[in-house]
PDB file of C-alpha atoms in Angstrom:
ATOM      1  CA  MET A  17     181.191  69.971 196.873  1.00 48.00           C
ATOM      2  CA  GLN A  18     182.629  68.679 200.098  1.00 44.00           C
ATOM      3  CA  ASP A  19     182.186  66.007 202.700  1.00 48.00           C
ATOM      4  CA  ALA A  20     181.078  66.724 206.230  1.00 42.00           C
ATOM      5  CA  ASN A  21     184.579  66.853 207.623  1.00 44.00           C
ATOM      6  CA  ARG A  22     186.592  68.698 205.032  1.00 55.00           C
ATOM      7  CA  GLU A  23     186.382  72.033 203.278  1.00 66.00           C
ATOM      8  CA  ASP A  24     186.770  71.811 199.516  1.00 78.00           C
ATOM      9  CA  LEU A  25     189.905  73.913 199.152  1.00 82.00           C
ATOM     10  CA  PHE A  26     190.895  74.482 195.541  1.00 90.00           C
ATOM     11  CA  THR A  27     194.583  75.300 195.818  1.00 93.00           C
ATOM     12  CA  ALA A  28     197.852  73.940 194.463  1.00 94.00           C
ATOM     13  CA  ASN A  29     198.880  72.939 197.990  1.00 94.00           C
ATOM     14  CA  GLU A  30     195.652  70.996 198.512  1.00 94.00           C
ATOM     15  CA  PHE A  31     196.075  69.281 195.152  1.00 95.00           C
ATOM     16  CA  TRP A  32     199.651  68.331 195.960  1.00 95.00           C
ATOM     17  CA  LYS A  33     198.595  66.870 199.307  1.00 94.00           C
ATOM     18  CA  ASP A  34     195.952  64.761 197.568  1.00 94.00           C
ATOM     19  CA  PHE A  35     198.282  63.789 194.729  1.00 95.00           C
ATOM     20  CA  THR A  36     201.169  62.656 196.916  1.00 94.00           C
ATOM     21  CA  SER A  37     198.807  60.602 199.069  1.00 93.00           C
ATOM     22  CA  LEU A  38     198.439  58.253 196.110  1.00 92.00           C
ATOM     23  CA  ASN A  39     200.915  55.384 195.846  1.00 78.00           C
ATOM     24  CA  ASP A  40     204.124  56.274 193.975  1.00 73.00           C
ATOM     25  CA  SER A  41     202.486  59.357 192.462  1.00 75.00           C
ATOM     26  CA  SER A  42     205.072  61.928 193.579  1.00 73.00           C
ATOM     27  CA  ALA A  43     207.518  60.696 190.928  1.00 84.00           C
ATOM     28  CA  LEU A  44     205.018  61.458 188.165  1.00 94.00           C
ATOM     29  CA  LEU A  45     204.774  65.226 188.580  1.00 95.00           C
ATOM     30  CA  SER A  46     206.741  68.179 189.997  1.00 95.00           C
ATOM     31  CA  ARG A  47     205.143  70.537 192.510  1.00 95.00           C
ATOM     32  CA  ASP A  48     206.551  73.625 190.792  1.00 95.00           C
ATOM     33  CA  LYS A  49     204.726  72.748 187.559  1.00 96.00           C
ATOM     34  CA  VAL A  50     201.243  72.796 189.112  1.00 96.00           C
ATOM     35  CA  PHE A  51     199.104  75.941 188.779  1.00 96.00           C
ATOM     36  CA  LEU A  52     195.503  76.243 190.027  1.00 96.00           C
ATOM     37  CA  TYR A  53     193.170  79.171 189.330  1.00 95.00           C
ATOM     38  CA  ASP A  54     189.721  80.120 190.546  1.00 93.00           C
ATOM     39  CA  THR A  55     188.908  81.552 187.094  1.00 94.00           C
ATOM     40  CA  ILE A  56     190.708  81.473 183.776  1.00 93.00           C
ATOM     41  CA  GLY A  57     189.819  82.047 180.135  1.00 91.00           C
ATOM     42  CA  SER A  58     190.876  78.620 178.903  1.00 93.00           C
ATOM     43  CA  THR A  59     193.435  76.281 180.444  1.00 94.00           C
ATOM     44  CA  ASN A  60     194.504  75.064 176.992  1.00 94.00           C
ATOM     45  CA  THR A  61     194.867  78.589 175.664  1.00 93.00           C
ATOM     46  CA  GLU A  62     196.841  79.698 178.723  1.00 94.00           C
ATOM     47  CA  LEU A  63     199.205  76.734 178.467  1.00 95.00           C
ATOM     48  CA  LEU A  64     199.794  77.420 174.764  1.00 94.00           C
ATOM     49  CA  LYS A  65     200.410  81.081 175.555  1.00 94.00           C
ATOM     50  CA  LYS A  66     203.026  80.062 178.116  1.00 95.00           C
ATOM     51  CA  LEU A  67     204.731  77.836 175.537  1.00 95.00           C
ATOM     52  CA  ASN A  68     204.791  80.509 172.843  1.00 94.00           C
ATOM     53  CA  GLU A  69     205.882  83.389 175.069  1.00 95.00           C
ATOM     54  CA  GLU A  70     208.574  81.562 177.018  1.00 94.00           C
ATOM     55  CA  ILE A  71     209.946  79.182 174.378  1.00 95.00           C
ATOM     56  CA  TYR A  72     208.878  79.450 170.752  1.00 96.00           C
ATOM     57  CA  SER A  73     208.957  83.256 170.529  1.00 95.00           C
ATOM     58  CA  CYS A  74     212.593  83.022 171.664  1.00 94.00           C
ATOM     59  CA  GLY A  75     213.426  80.600 168.859  1.00 94.00           C
ATOM     60  CA  LYS A  76     213.922  77.715 171.288  1.00 94.00           C
ATOM     61  CA  SER A  77     212.845  74.083 171.061  1.00 95.00           C
ATOM     62  CA  LEU A  78     211.473  71.437 173.417  1.00 96.00           C
ATOM     63  CA  LEU A  79     213.482  68.642 171.803  1.00 95.00           C
ATOM     64  CA  CYS A  80     217.204  68.077 171.416  1.00 91.00           C
ATOM     65  CA  GLU A  81     218.674  67.030 168.110  1.00 79.00           C
ATOM     66  CA  SER A  82     218.770  63.277 167.652  1.00 66.00           C
ATOM     67  CA  GLY A  83     221.459  61.465 169.582  1.00 51.00           C
ATOM     68  CA  ASN A  84     222.399  57.970 170.709  1.00 49.00           C
ATOM     69  CA  ASP A  85     221.346  58.452 174.339  1.00 51.00           C
ATOM     70  CA  SER A  86     217.714  57.354 174.768  1.00 53.00           C
ATOM     71  CA  SER A  87     217.195  58.861 178.239  1.00 60.00           C
ATOM     72  CA  LEU A  88     214.453  61.467 178.609  1.00 65.00           C
ATOM     73  CA  ALA A  89     216.851  64.065 179.991  1.00 64.00           C
ATOM     74  CA  SER A  90     219.101  63.809 176.952  1.00 77.00           C
ATOM     75  CA  GLN A  91     216.270  64.045 174.434  1.00 91.00           C
ATOM     76  CA  LEU A  92     214.539  67.112 175.873  1.00 94.00           C
ATOM     77  CA  THR A  93     216.062  70.574 176.039  1.00 95.00           C
ATOM     78  CA  LYS A  94     216.088  72.528 179.293  1.00 95.00           C
ATOM     79  CA  GLU A  95     212.909  74.211 178.087  1.00 96.00           C
ATOM     80  CA  GLY A  96     211.403  70.847 177.156  1.00 96.00           C
ATOM     81  CA  ARG A  97     212.072  69.421 180.610  1.00 95.00           C
ATOM     82  CA  SER A  98     210.578  72.537 182.173  1.00 95.00           C
ATOM     83  CA  PHE A  99     207.396  72.442 180.075  1.00 96.00           C
ATOM     84  CA  HIS A 100     206.887  68.661 180.210  1.00 97.00           C
ATOM     85  CA  LYS A 101     203.970  67.764 182.510  1.00 97.00           C
ATOM     86  CA  THR A 102     203.040  71.347 183.294  1.00 97.00           C
ATOM     87  CA  LEU A 103     199.515  71.296 184.740  1.00 98.00           C
ATOM     88  CA  LEU A 104     197.013  74.156 184.728  1.00 97.00           C
ATOM     89  CA  ALA A 105     193.616  73.703 186.404  1.00 96.00           C
ATOM     90  CA  ALA A 106     190.688  76.001 187.078  1.00 94.00           C
ATOM     91  CA  ALA A 107     187.372  76.017 188.919  1.00 91.00           C
ATOM     92  CA  GLU A 108     185.842  78.068 186.103  1.00 90.00           C
ATOM     93  CA  GLN A 109     186.616  78.885 182.474  1.00 88.00           C
ATOM     94  CA  THR A 110     185.193  81.971 180.831  1.00 89.00           C
ATOM     95  CA  ALA A 111     186.365  81.014 177.328  1.00 75.00           C
ATOM     96  CA  GLY A 112     186.511  77.226 177.421  1.00 76.00           C
ATOM     97  CA  ARG A 113     186.732  75.602 174.017  1.00 77.00           C
ATOM     98  CA  GLY A 114     186.193  72.197 172.473  1.00 67.00           C
ATOM     99  CA  ARG A 115     186.801  70.652 169.055  1.00 65.00           C
ATOM    100  CA  ILE A 116     186.724  72.859 165.929  1.00 59.00           C
ATOM    101  CA  GLY A 117     186.423  76.016 168.001  1.00 60.00           C
ATOM    102  CA  ARG A 118     183.185  75.112 169.767  1.00 70.00           C
ATOM    103  CA  LYS A 119     182.505  76.728 173.126  1.00 72.00           C
ATOM    104  CA  PHE A 120     182.913  74.482 176.176  1.00 71.00           C
ATOM    105  CA  TYR A 121     180.576  75.563 178.965  1.00 69.00           C
ATOM    106  CA  SER A 122     182.685  75.701 182.142  1.00 67.00           C
ATOM    107  CA  PRO A 123     180.753  77.254 185.059  1.00 73.00           C
ATOM    108  CA  ALA A 124     182.057  77.772 188.575  1.00 80.00           C
ATOM    109  CA  LYS A 125     181.099  75.496 191.482  1.00 79.00           C
ATOM    110  CA  SER A 126     180.130  72.517 189.358  1.00 84.00           C
ATOM    111  CA  GLY A 127     183.230  71.005 187.762  1.00 89.00           C
ATOM    112  CA  ILE A 128     186.959  70.867 187.206  1.00 93.00           C
ATOM    113  CA  TYR A 129     188.770  72.038 184.078  1.00 93.00           C
ATOM    114  CA  PHE A 130     192.439  71.317 183.452  1.00 96.00           C
ATOM    115  CA  SER A 131     195.157  71.008 180.828  1.00 97.00           C
ATOM    116  CA  PHE A 132     198.561  69.377 180.887  1.00 98.00           C
ATOM    117  CA  ALA A 133     201.517  69.268 178.510  1.00 97.00           C
ATOM    118  CA  TYR A 134     203.292  66.090 177.509  1.00 97.00           C
ATOM    119  CA  VAL A 135     206.555  66.503 175.605  1.00 96.00           C
ATOM    120  CA  GLN A 136     207.389  63.416 173.587  1.00 91.00           C
ATOM    121  CA  PRO A 137     211.005  62.600 172.653  1.00 90.00           C
ATOM    122  CA  GLY A 138     211.151  62.258 168.893  1.00 89.00           C
ATOM    123  CA  GLY A 139     207.920  64.196 168.491  1.00 91.00           C
ATOM    124  CA  ILE A 140     204.226  63.373 168.628  1.00 92.00           C
ATOM    125  CA  LYS A 141     203.285  60.693 166.107  1.00 89.00           C
ATOM    126  CA  ASN A 142     199.621  60.164 166.975  1.00 88.00           C
ATOM    127  CA  PRO A 143     197.936  62.902 169.070  1.00 87.00           C
ATOM    128  CA  SER A 144     194.696  60.900 169.275  1.00 88.00           C
ATOM    129  CA  MET A 145     196.385  58.315 171.502  1.00 92.00           C
ATOM    130  CA  TYR A 146     196.808  61.000 174.171  1.00 96.00           C
ATOM    131  CA  THR A 147     193.057  61.485 174.012  1.00 95.00           C
ATOM    132  CA  ILE A 148     192.473  57.726 174.284  1.00 96.00           C
ATOM    133  CA  THR A 149     194.775  57.402 177.292  1.00 97.00           C
ATOM    134  CA  SER A 150     193.221  60.426 179.002  1.00 98.00           C
ATOM    135  CA  VAL A 151     189.647  59.204 178.445  1.00 97.00           C
ATOM    136  CA  VAL A 152     190.445  55.845 180.028  1.00 98.00           C
ATOM    137  CA  GLY A 153     192.362  57.519 182.871  1.00 98.00           C
ATOM    138  CA  VAL A 154     189.405  59.762 183.738  1.00 98.00           C
ATOM    139  CA  CYS A 155     187.019  56.783 183.666  1.00 98.00           C
ATOM    140  CA  ARG A 156     189.320  54.896 186.028  1.00 98.00           C
ATOM    141  CA  ALA A 157     189.560  57.860 188.402  1.00 97.00           C
ATOM    142  CA  ILE A 158     185.781  58.378 188.521  1.00 96.00           C
ATOM    143  CA  LYS A 159     185.191  54.691 189.213  1.00 96.00           C
ATOM    144  CA  LYS A 160     187.764  54.640 192.039  1.00 94.00           C
ATOM    145  CA  LEU A 161     186.479  57.806 193.716  1.00 93.00           C
ATOM    146  CA  PHE A 162     182.731  57.534 193.157  1.00 92.00           C
ATOM    147  CA  GLY A 163     182.129  53.861 192.372  1.00 93.00           C
ATOM    148  CA  ILE A 164     180.558  54.872 189.053  1.00 94.00           C
ATOM    149  CA  GLN A 165     181.296  53.180 185.736  1.00 96.00           C
ATOM    150  CA  CYS A 166     181.187  55.605 182.823  1.00 97.00           C
ATOM    151  CA  SER A 167     181.116  54.858 179.103  1.00 97.00           C
ATOM    152  CA  ILE A 168     182.964  56.406 176.167  1.00 97.00           C
ATOM    153  CA  LYS A 169     181.513  58.009 173.066  1.00 94.00           C
ATOM    154  CA  TRP A 170     184.124  57.861 170.348  1.00 94.00           C
ATOM    155  CA  VAL A 171     186.476  59.482 170.391  1.00 91.00           C
ATOM    156  CA  ASN A 172     186.798  61.996 173.191  1.00 92.00           C
ATOM    157  CA  ASP A 173     183.624  62.180 175.303  1.00 94.00           C
ATOM    158  CA  ILE A 174     182.684  60.432 178.564  1.00 97.00           C
ATOM    159  CA  TYR A 175     179.056  59.660 179.310  1.00 95.00           C
ATOM    160  CA  LEU A 176     177.049  58.646 182.335  1.00 94.00           C
ATOM    161  CA  GLY A 177     173.855  57.102 181.050  1.00 91.00           C
ATOM    162  CA  GLN A 178     172.793  59.157 178.047  1.00 89.00           C
ATOM    163  CA  LYS A 179     174.405  62.419 179.149  1.00 91.00           C
ATOM    164  CA  LYS A 180     177.902  63.766 178.611  1.00 91.00           C
ATOM    165  CA  ILE A 181     179.888  64.475 181.768  1.00 93.00           C
ATOM    166  CA  CYS A 182     183.379  65.014 180.341  1.00 94.00           C
ATOM    167  CA  GLY A 183     184.985  66.275 177.146  1.00 92.00           C
ATOM    168  CA  ILE A 184     188.632  66.107 176.105  1.00 94.00           C
ATOM    169  CA  LEU A 185     190.527  68.227 173.586  1.00 92.00           C
ATOM    170  CA  THR A 186     194.042  67.227 172.519  1.00 93.00           C
ATOM    171  CA  GLU A 187     196.187  69.599 170.478  1.00 92.00           C
ATOM    172  CA  GLY A 188     199.459  68.555 168.885  1.00 92.00           C
ATOM    173  CA  ILE A 189     201.816  71.520 169.140  1.00 93.00           C
ATOM    174  CA  THR A 190     204.219  72.214 166.274  1.00 94.00           C
ATOM    175  CA  ASN A 191     207.517  74.031 166.671  1.00 94.00           C
ATOM    176  CA  PRO A 192     207.194  76.891 164.136  1.00 93.00           C
ATOM    177  CA  LYS A 193     210.925  76.790 163.419  1.00 91.00           C
ATOM    178  CA  SER A 194     211.450  73.053 162.864  1.00 91.00           C
ATOM    179  CA  GLY A 195     207.942  71.986 161.869  1.00 93.00           C
ATOM    180  CA  THR A 196     208.112  69.109 164.361  1.00 93.00           C
ATOM    181  CA  VAL A 197     205.054  68.305 166.479  1.00 95.00           C
ATOM    182  CA  GLU A 198     206.922  68.389 169.778  1.00 96.00           C
ATOM    183  CA  CYS A 199     204.248  67.956 172.417  1.00 96.00           C
ATOM    184  CA  ALA A 200     200.596  67.353 173.153  1.00 96.00           C
ATOM    185  CA  VAL A 201     198.444  69.693 175.205  1.00 96.00           C
ATOM    186  CA  VAL A 202     195.462  67.817 176.620  1.00 97.00           C
ATOM    187  CA  GLY A 203     192.471  69.747 177.944  1.00 95.00           C
ATOM    188  CA  ILE A 204     189.847  68.025 180.102  1.00 96.00           C
ATOM    189  CA  GLY A 205     186.555  69.310 181.491  1.00 94.00           C
ATOM    190  CA  ILE A 206     184.525  67.253 183.974  1.00 95.00           C
ATOM    191  CA  ASN A 207     181.040  68.034 185.323  1.00 91.00           C
ATOM    192  CA  ILE A 208     180.852  66.937 188.948  1.00 91.00           C
ATOM    193  CA  LEU A 209     177.659  68.634 190.149  1.00 84.00           C
ATOM    194  CA  SER A 210     174.548  69.607 188.202  1.00 76.00           C
ATOM    195  CA  ASP A 211     174.349  73.232 187.103  1.00 72.00           C
ATOM    196  CA  GLU A 212     170.953  74.915 187.383  1.00 70.00           C
ATOM    197  CA  ASN A 213     171.911  77.547 184.819  1.00 68.00           C
ATOM    198  CA  LEU A 214     172.725  75.247 181.921  1.00 68.00           C
ATOM    199  CA  PRO A 215     171.998  76.833 178.525  1.00 66.00           C
ATOM    200  CA  ASP A 216     168.812  75.444 176.967  1.00 65.00           C
ATOM    201  CA  GLU A 217     170.742  73.679 174.202  1.00 68.00           C
ATOM    202  CA  LEU A 218     172.695  71.664 176.813  1.00 66.00           C
ATOM    203  CA  LYS A 219     169.943  70.672 179.241  1.00 65.00           C
ATOM    204  CA  ASP A 220     169.147  67.405 177.460  1.00 75.00           C
ATOM    205  CA  LYS A 221     172.787  66.621 176.681  1.00 79.00           C
ATOM    206  CA  ALA A 222     174.956  67.536 179.678  1.00 82.00           C
ATOM    207  CA  GLY A 223     175.023  65.531 182.885  1.00 87.00           C
ATOM    208  CA  ALA A 224     177.165  65.324 186.009  1.00 89.00           C
ATOM    209  CA  ILE A 225     178.866  62.648 188.084  1.00 92.00           C
ATOM    210  CA  LEU A 226     176.656  63.491 191.050  1.00 88.00           C
ATOM    211  CA  ASP A 227     173.520  64.460 189.157  1.00 76.00           C
ATOM    212  CA  GLY A 228     170.918  65.747 191.626  1.00 63.00           C
ATOM    213  CA  LYS A 229     173.187  65.348 194.656  1.00 61.00           C
ATOM    214  CA  LYS A 230     174.489  68.209 196.780  1.00 54.00           C
ATOM    215  CA  ALA A 231     177.624  66.740 198.314  1.00 54.00           C
ATOM    216  CA  ALA A 232     180.544  64.678 197.127  1.00 52.00           C
ATOM    217  CA  SER A 233     182.716  62.122 198.821  1.00 56.00           C
ATOM    218  CA  ALA A 234     185.689  63.571 196.946  1.00 62.00           C
ATOM    219  CA  SER A 235     186.803  67.167 196.481  1.00 85.00           C
ATOM    220  CA  ARG A 236     187.770  68.787 193.179  1.00 92.00           C
ATOM    221  CA  THR A 237     191.472  68.443 193.985  1.00 95.00           C
ATOM    222  CA  LYS A 238     190.994  64.754 194.844  1.00 94.00           C
ATOM    223  CA  LEU A 239     189.389  64.147 191.462  1.00 95.00           C
ATOM    224  CA  LEU A 240     192.085  66.160 189.690  1.00 97.00           C
ATOM    225  CA  ALA A 241     194.786  64.220 191.542  1.00 96.00           C
ATOM    226  CA  ALA A 242     193.197  60.860 190.727  1.00 96.00           C
ATOM    227  CA  CYS A 243     192.846  61.750 187.032  1.00 97.00           C
ATOM    228  CA  MET A 244     196.439  62.955 186.684  1.00 97.00           C
ATOM    229  CA  ASN A 245     197.755  59.929 188.547  1.00 96.00           C
ATOM    230  CA  GLU A 246     195.935  57.497 186.234  1.00 97.00           C
ATOM    231  CA  ILE A 247     196.772  59.377 183.021  1.00 97.00           C
ATOM    232  CA  LEU A 248     200.452  59.993 183.724  1.00 97.00           C
ATOM    233  CA  LYS A 249     201.048  56.412 184.897  1.00 96.00           C
ATOM    234  CA  SER A 250     199.668  55.158 181.579  1.00 96.00           C
ATOM    235  CA  LEU A 251     201.581  57.672 179.439  1.00 96.00           C
ATOM    236  CA  ASP A 252     204.896  57.165 181.242  1.00 94.00           C
ATOM    237  CA  SER A 253     204.669  53.376 181.001  1.00 94.00           C
ATOM    238  CA  ASN A 254     203.376  53.441 177.421  1.00 93.00           C
ATOM    239  CA  GLU A 255     200.513  51.240 178.617  1.00 95.00           C
ATOM    240  CA  ASN A 256     198.347  49.689 175.928  1.00 93.00           C
ATOM    241  CA  ILE A 257     194.861  50.697 177.011  1.00 95.00           C
ATOM    242  CA  MET A 258     193.040  50.065 173.720  1.00 96.00           C
ATOM    243  CA  GLU A 259     191.206  46.943 174.891  1.00 96.00           C
ATOM    244  CA  GLU A 260     189.897  48.811 177.916  1.00 97.00           C
ATOM    245  CA  TYR A 261     188.916  51.750 175.708  1.00 97.00           C
ATOM    246  CA  LYS A 262     187.034  49.419 173.367  1.00 97.00           C
ATOM    247  CA  SER A 263     185.251  47.694 176.269  1.00 97.00           C
ATOM    248  CA  LEU A 264     183.918  51.051 177.520  1.00 97.00           C
ATOM    249  CA  SER A 265     182.513  52.103 174.135  1.00 96.00           C
ATOM    250  CA  MET A 266     178.833  53.073 174.248  1.00 96.00           C
ATOM    251  CA  LEU A 267     178.563  52.981 170.452  1.00 95.00           C
ATOM    252  CA  THR A 268     179.452  49.399 169.527  1.00 95.00           C
ATOM    253  CA  GLY A 269     176.374  47.682 168.092  1.00 94.00           C
ATOM    254  CA  ARG A 270     174.415  50.953 167.976  1.00 94.00           C
ATOM    255  CA  THR A 271     173.056  52.908 165.017  1.00 95.00           C
ATOM    256  CA  VAL A 272     174.661  56.299 164.547  1.00 94.00           C
ATOM    257  CA  LYS A 273     174.574  59.300 162.280  1.00 92.00           C
ATOM    258  CA  VAL A 274     178.033  59.781 160.781  1.00 92.00           C
ATOM    259  CA  ILE A 275     179.300  63.190 159.692  1.00 88.00           C
ATOM    260  CA  PRO A 276     182.669  62.438 158.014  1.00 81.00           C
ATOM    261  CA  THR A 277     183.495  66.127 157.657  1.00 76.00           C
ATOM    262  CA  ILE A 278     182.504  68.065 160.764  1.00 71.00           C
ATOM    263  CA  GLY A 279     180.214  70.937 159.880  1.00 66.00           C
ATOM    264  CA  ASN A 280     179.123  69.426 156.575  1.00 73.00           C
ATOM    265  CA  GLU A 281     175.735  67.839 157.297  1.00 76.00           C
ATOM    266  CA  SER A 282     175.189  67.091 153.611  1.00 78.00           C
ATOM    267  CA  SER A 283     177.864  64.385 153.787  1.00 82.00           C
ATOM    268  CA  SER A 284     176.178  62.531 156.676  1.00 89.00           C
ATOM    269  CA  TYR A 285     174.891  58.972 156.538  1.00 92.00           C
ATOM    270  CA  THR A 286     173.419  56.331 158.843  1.00 94.00           C
ATOM    271  CA  ALA A 287     175.520  53.352 159.913  1.00 95.00           C
ATOM    272  CA  LYS A 288     175.912  50.650 162.533  1.00 95.00           C
ATOM    273  CA  VAL A 289     179.038  50.693 164.689  1.00 96.00           C
ATOM    274  CA  LEU A 290     180.914  47.380 164.491  1.00 96.00           C
ATOM    275  CA  GLY A 291     183.839  48.238 166.732  1.00 96.00           C
ATOM    276  CA  ILE A 292     187.074  50.175 167.169  1.00 96.00           C
ATOM    277  CA  THR A 293     190.475  49.362 165.688  1.00 95.00           C
ATOM    278  CA  ASP A 294     193.750  49.277 167.596  1.00 93.00           C
ATOM    279  CA  ASP A 295     194.625  52.720 166.241  1.00 91.00           C
ATOM    280  CA  ALA A 296     191.291  54.122 167.522  1.00 92.00           C
ATOM    281  CA  SER A 297     189.461  54.258 164.191  1.00 93.00           C
ATOM    282  CA  LEU A 298     185.722  53.620 164.340  1.00 94.00           C
ATOM    283  CA  ILE A 299     184.479  50.735 162.174  1.00 96.00           C
ATOM    284  CA  VAL A 300     180.984  51.288 160.778  1.00 95.00           C
ATOM    285  CA  GLN A 301     178.726  49.410 158.402  1.00 96.00           C
ATOM    286  CA  LYS A 302     176.659  51.533 156.052  1.00 94.00           C
ATOM    287  CA  GLU A 303     173.080  50.762 155.063  1.00 93.00           C
ATOM    288  CA  ASP A 304     174.279  49.255 151.767  1.00 94.00           C
ATOM    289  CA  GLY A 305     176.422  46.741 153.683  1.00 94.00           C
ATOM    290  CA  SER A 306     179.788  48.348 152.923  1.00 95.00           C
ATOM    291  CA  GLN A 307     182.181  49.151 155.727  1.00 95.00           C
ATOM    292  CA  ALA A 308     184.233  52.238 156.520  1.00 93.00           C
ATOM    293  CA  GLN A 309     186.879  53.169 159.071  1.00 93.00           C
ATOM    294  CA  LEU A 310     186.671  56.654 160.540  1.00 92.00           C
ATOM    295  CA  ASN A 311     189.751  58.317 162.005  1.00 88.00           C
ATOM    296  CA  SER A 312     188.097  61.732 162.116  1.00 83.00           C
ATOM    297  CA  GLY A 313     184.636  63.225 161.883  1.00 81.00           C
ATOM    298  CA  GLU A 314     181.702  63.082 164.250  1.00 85.00           C
ATOM    299  CA  VAL A 315     178.992  60.608 165.184  1.00 89.00           C
ATOM    300  CA  SER A 316     175.748  60.942 167.097  1.00 86.00           C
ATOM    301  CA  LEU A 317     173.495  58.215 168.473  1.00 81.00           C
ATOM    302  CA  MET A 318     170.158  57.549 166.808  1.00 72.00           C
ATOM    303  CA  LEU A 319     167.145  55.973 168.447  1.00 53.00           C
ATOM    304  CA  ASN A 320     166.901  52.337 167.477  1.00 47.00           C
TER     305      ASN A 320
END
């Protein structure tokens, strides 16, 4: 995955060079918080392990007790400032995971897999909004680098055509001592090139940005840099990206199978998607004409 003039180096130094080449990006992230691996079990799991071993197991917190000073530095502890915006990325995951413990296929030489921590002063109120912001940020980055417009399948998947090219898992992390959800860990996996060894159950579902192509105009670190630049700019500025998220929805107006409780097929029903609310709930109309708002669960497209 390289252009004719540049080797696709997957290193923290290469990432930092790509990241700082973007306008005003160097203020968004610290070089000493960036870690890149050729292979890892799971970037989310490794980041959570780092948090537990270095902070929570020592009885420490990411957040200061409430005070009058609203500055970030005053609201985060030393440990909170250190963990905030830590980025782990890998060229391969051997134990990648998605929602409700599902495996996330993460082969070498075809994609980029990364997780970052975002410590929120006052605690995390709505973890799903970190997913929403990240989904839009990845779509923006792909369009800028590859000239490709992706679509979003509520709530956390990115599609190109009818195939999934990116999945996002956000975990709200609770301080075991205080019970406060102090930060969000966001894991993102993007398929860049097609993988010839896809498991049979994924061949009709998984796609890639450059499906069928052998070379890319952007390296893995360029894509990682572009994604982090877009996501962190939105999070730091508290940008309202809901209208953009809604406009990229591939479900609005489509017929879907709704599973309100994931894993419980007996509770499923057919509905038409009417839209998405400002708090990212999916609005559906059931066959009897009644409406429902989903803030959890799972939907799949039906042929119509």
